Amino acid sequence: MRLGGPLALIIKLGPRARSLLLGTSLYSYGVHNVFKVNETSFKDCTVPPESEALTSGNDVITLATPGRKWYICGVGKHCQIGGQKLFIIVQDTTAPIASPTAAPASTSTNLLMI
Protein backbone atom coordinates (compact mmCIF):
# COMPACT_ATOMS: atom_id res chain seq x y z
CA MET A 1 0.00 0.00 0.00
CA ARG A 2 1.27 3.44 -0.86
CA LEU A 3 -0.11 6.74 0.32
CA GLY A 4 -0.90 9.30 -2.34
CA GLY A 5 -2.72 12.57 -2.62
CA PRO A 6 -2.36 16.30 -2.16
CA LEU A 7 -2.79 16.34 1.61
CA ALA A 8 -0.42 16.32 4.55
CA LEU A 9 -0.64 13.52 7.06
CA ILE A 10 0.39 12.57 10.55
CA ILE A 11 0.73 8.92 11.55
CA LYS A 12 -0.04 8.06 15.18
CA LEU A 13 2.08 5.24 16.58
CA GLY A 14 1.18 4.70 20.20
CA PRO A 15 2.53 7.63 22.21
CA ARG A 16 4.56 8.86 19.21
CA ALA A 17 3.60 10.41 15.91
CA ARG A 18 5.56 10.33 12.68
CA SER A 19 5.31 12.17 9.42
CA LEU A 20 5.71 10.08 6.28
CA LEU A 21 6.29 11.07 2.70
CA LEU A 22 3.62 10.32 0.16
CA GLY A 23 4.54 7.15 -1.68
CA THR A 24 5.79 5.39 1.48
CA SER A 25 5.15 1.63 1.40
CA LEU A 26 3.32 0.44 4.49
CA TYR A 27 3.12 -3.35 4.29
CA SER A 28 4.87 -6.36 2.80
CA TYR A 29 3.07 -8.27 0.05
CA GLY A 30 2.33 -11.87 0.99
CA VAL A 31 3.09 -11.35 4.68
CA HIS A 32 0.42 -8.82 5.65
CA ASN A 33 -2.83 -7.38 4.40
CA VAL A 34 -4.55 -4.09 5.17
CA PHE A 35 -8.17 -3.39 6.03
CA LYS A 36 -9.66 0.09 6.32
CA VAL A 37 -11.76 0.09 9.49
CA ASN A 38 -13.61 2.51 11.77
CA GLU A 39 -12.32 3.66 15.15
CA THR A 40 -14.12 0.92 17.10
CA SER A 41 -12.79 -1.86 14.86
CA PHE A 42 -9.34 -0.29 15.11
CA LYS A 43 -9.43 -0.37 18.92
CA ASP A 44 -10.82 -3.94 18.97
CA CYS A 45 -8.68 -5.24 16.06
CA THR A 46 -11.77 -6.60 14.31
CA VAL A 47 -12.35 -6.77 10.57
CA PRO A 48 -15.92 -5.85 9.61
CA PRO A 49 -17.50 -8.55 7.40
CA GLU A 50 -18.06 -6.12 4.50
CA SER A 51 -14.41 -5.04 4.39
CA GLU A 52 -12.15 -6.05 1.55
CA ALA A 53 -8.45 -6.63 2.18
CA LEU A 54 -5.70 -4.83 0.32
CA THR A 55 -3.33 -7.65 -0.60
CA SER A 56 -1.55 -6.92 -3.89
CA GLY A 57 1.37 -5.02 -2.39
CA ASN A 58 0.74 -2.36 -5.05
CA ASP A 59 -2.41 -0.93 -3.46
CA VAL A 60 -2.69 2.84 -3.37
CA ILE A 61 -4.85 4.71 -0.91
CA THR A 62 -5.39 8.27 -2.04
CA LEU A 63 -5.78 10.55 0.93
CA ALA A 64 -8.20 12.89 -0.81
CA THR A 65 -10.09 14.25 2.20
CA PRO A 66 -9.02 15.53 5.59
CA GLY A 67 -9.95 13.45 8.61
CA ARG A 68 -9.06 10.42 10.68
CA LYS A 69 -8.33 7.10 8.97
CA TRP A 70 -7.82 3.70 10.62
CA TYR A 71 -6.16 0.60 9.13
CA ILE A 72 -5.31 -2.81 10.58
CA CYS A 73 -3.55 -5.99 9.49
CA GLY A 74 -6.05 -8.85 9.32
CA VAL A 75 -3.52 -11.70 9.19
CA GLY A 76 -3.73 -13.99 12.21
CA LYS A 77 -3.22 -12.04 15.42
CA HIS A 78 -0.92 -9.43 13.83
CA CYS A 79 -3.18 -6.60 15.02
CA GLN A 80 -4.08 -7.99 18.45
CA ILE A 81 -0.68 -9.30 19.50
CA GLY A 82 1.72 -7.53 17.15
CA GLY A 83 -0.02 -4.14 17.32
CA GLN A 84 0.07 -3.88 13.53
CA LYS A 85 -2.41 -1.10 13.03
CA LEU A 86 -2.20 2.39 11.69
CA PHE A 87 -4.04 5.59 12.64
CA ILE A 88 -3.68 8.48 10.21
CA ILE A 89 -4.76 12.08 10.61
CA VAL A 90 -5.02 13.72 7.19
CA GLN A 91 -4.84 17.49 7.28
CA ASP A 92 -5.68 19.84 4.44
CA THR A 93 -2.45 21.46 3.23
CA THR A 94 -4.17 24.85 3.07
CA ALA A 95 -4.53 24.82 6.86
CA PRO A 96 -1.58 25.06 9.24
CA ILE A 97 -0.37 21.61 10.24
CA ALA A 98 -0.89 21.11 13.96
CA SER A 99 1.73 19.49 16.13
CA PRO A 100 0.86 15.85 16.80
CA THR A 101 -0.40 14.98 20.26
CA ALA A 102 0.30 11.76 22.08
CA ALA A 103 -2.13 8.92 21.47
CA PRO A 104 -3.63 7.17 24.49
CA ALA A 105 -1.28 4.54 25.93
CA SER A 106 -3.81 1.78 25.21
CA THR A 107 -3.41 2.21 21.45
CA SER A 108 0.22 1.20 21.09
CA THR A 109 0.79 0.37 17.44
CA ASN A 110 3.50 -0.59 15.02
CA LEU A 111 3.87 0.79 11.54
CA LEU A 112 3.64 -1.83 8.83
CA MET A 113 6.80 -0.97 6.89
CA ILE A 114 8.64 -2.93 4.24
GROMACS .gro file of C-alpha atoms in nm:
model
  114
    1MET     CA    1   0.000   0.000   0.000
    2ARG     CA    2   0.127   0.344  -0.086
    3LEU     CA    3  -0.011   0.674   0.032
    4GLY     CA    4  -0.090   0.930  -0.234
    5GLY     CA    5  -0.272   1.257  -0.262
    6PRO     CA    6  -0.236   1.630  -0.216
    7LEU     CA    7  -0.279   1.634   0.161
    8ALA     CA    8  -0.042   1.632   0.455
    9LEU     CA    9  -0.064   1.352   0.706
   10ILE     CA   10   0.039   1.257   1.055
   11ILE     CA   11   0.073   0.892   1.155
   12LYS     CA   12  -0.004   0.806   1.518
   13LEU     CA   13   0.208   0.524   1.658
   14GLY     CA   14   0.118   0.470   2.020
   15PRO     CA   15   0.253   0.763   2.221
   16ARG     CA   16   0.456   0.886   1.921
   17ALA     CA   17   0.360   1.041   1.591
   18ARG     CA   18   0.556   1.033   1.268
   19SER     CA   19   0.531   1.217   0.942
   20LEU     CA   20   0.571   1.008   0.628
   21LEU     CA   21   0.629   1.107   0.270
   22LEU     CA   22   0.362   1.032   0.016
   23GLY     CA   23   0.454   0.715  -0.168
   24THR     CA   24   0.579   0.539   0.148
   25SER     CA   25   0.515   0.163   0.140
   26LEU     CA   26   0.332   0.044   0.449
   27TYR     CA   27   0.312  -0.335   0.429
   28SER     CA   28   0.487  -0.636   0.280
   29TYR     CA   29   0.307  -0.827   0.005
   30GLY     CA   30   0.233  -1.187   0.099
   31VAL     CA   31   0.309  -1.135   0.468
   32HIS     CA   32   0.042  -0.882   0.565
   33ASN     CA   33  -0.283  -0.738   0.440
   34VAL     CA   34  -0.455  -0.409   0.517
   35PHE     CA   35  -0.817  -0.339   0.603
   36LYS     CA   36  -0.966   0.009   0.632
   37VAL     CA   37  -1.176   0.009   0.949
   38ASN     CA   38  -1.361   0.251   1.177
   39GLU     CA   39  -1.232   0.366   1.515
   40THR     CA   40  -1.412   0.092   1.710
   41SER     CA   41  -1.279  -0.186   1.486
   42PHE     CA   42  -0.934  -0.029   1.511
   43LYS     CA   43  -0.943  -0.037   1.892
   44ASP     CA   44  -1.082  -0.394   1.897
   45CYS     CA   45  -0.868  -0.524   1.606
   46THR     CA   46  -1.177  -0.660   1.431
   47VAL     CA   47  -1.235  -0.677   1.057
   48PRO     CA   48  -1.592  -0.585   0.961
   49PRO     CA   49  -1.750  -0.855   0.740
   50GLU     CA   50  -1.806  -0.612   0.450
   51SER     CA   51  -1.441  -0.504   0.439
   52GLU     CA   52  -1.215  -0.605   0.155
   53ALA     CA   53  -0.845  -0.663   0.218
   54LEU     CA   54  -0.570  -0.483   0.032
   55THR     CA   55  -0.333  -0.765  -0.060
   56SER     CA   56  -0.155  -0.692  -0.389
   57GLY     CA   57   0.137  -0.502  -0.239
   58ASN     CA   58   0.074  -0.236  -0.505
   59ASP     CA   59  -0.241  -0.093  -0.346
   60VAL     CA   60  -0.269   0.284  -0.337
   61ILE     CA   61  -0.485   0.471  -0.091
   62THR     CA   62  -0.539   0.827  -0.204
   63LEU     CA   63  -0.578   1.055   0.093
   64ALA     CA   64  -0.820   1.289  -0.081
   65THR     CA   65  -1.009   1.425   0.220
   66PRO     CA   66  -0.902   1.553   0.559
   67GLY     CA   67  -0.995   1.345   0.861
   68ARG     CA   68  -0.906   1.042   1.068
   69LYS     CA   69  -0.833   0.710   0.897
   70TRP     CA   70  -0.782   0.370   1.062
   71TYR     CA   71  -0.616   0.060   0.913
   72ILE     CA   72  -0.531  -0.281   1.058
   73CYS     CA   73  -0.355  -0.599   0.949
   74GLY     CA   74  -0.605  -0.885   0.932
   75VAL     CA   75  -0.352  -1.170   0.919
   76GLY     CA   76  -0.373  -1.399   1.221
   77LYS     CA   77  -0.322  -1.204   1.542
   78HIS     CA   78  -0.092  -0.943   1.383
   79CYS     CA   79  -0.318  -0.660   1.502
   80GLN     CA   80  -0.408  -0.799   1.845
   81ILE     CA   81  -0.068  -0.930   1.950
   82GLY     CA   82   0.172  -0.753   1.715
   83GLY     CA   83  -0.002  -0.414   1.732
   84GLN     CA   84   0.007  -0.388   1.353
   85LYS     CA   85  -0.241  -0.110   1.303
   86LEU     CA   86  -0.220   0.239   1.169
   87PHE     CA   87  -0.404   0.559   1.264
   88ILE     CA   88  -0.368   0.848   1.021
   89ILE     CA   89  -0.476   1.208   1.061
   90VAL     CA   90  -0.502   1.372   0.719
   91GLN     CA   91  -0.484   1.749   0.728
   92ASP     CA   92  -0.568   1.984   0.444
   93THR     CA   93  -0.245   2.146   0.323
   94THR     CA   94  -0.417   2.485   0.307
   95ALA     CA   95  -0.453   2.482   0.686
   96PRO     CA   96  -0.158   2.506   0.924
   97ILE     CA   97  -0.037   2.161   1.024
   98ALA     CA   98  -0.089   2.111   1.396
   99SER     CA   99   0.173   1.949   1.613
  100PRO     CA  100   0.086   1.585   1.680
  101THR     CA  101  -0.040   1.498   2.026
  102ALA     CA  102   0.030   1.176   2.208
  103ALA     CA  103  -0.213   0.892   2.147
  104PRO     CA  104  -0.363   0.717   2.449
  105ALA     CA  105  -0.128   0.454   2.593
  106SER     CA  106  -0.381   0.178   2.521
  107THR     CA  107  -0.341   0.221   2.145
  108SER     CA  108   0.022   0.120   2.109
  109THR     CA  109   0.079   0.037   1.744
  110ASN     CA  110   0.350  -0.059   1.502
  111LEU     CA  111   0.387   0.079   1.154
  112LEU     CA  112   0.364  -0.183   0.883
  113MET     CA  113   0.680  -0.097   0.689
  114ILE     CA  114   0.864  -0.293   0.424
   0.00000   0.00000   0.00000
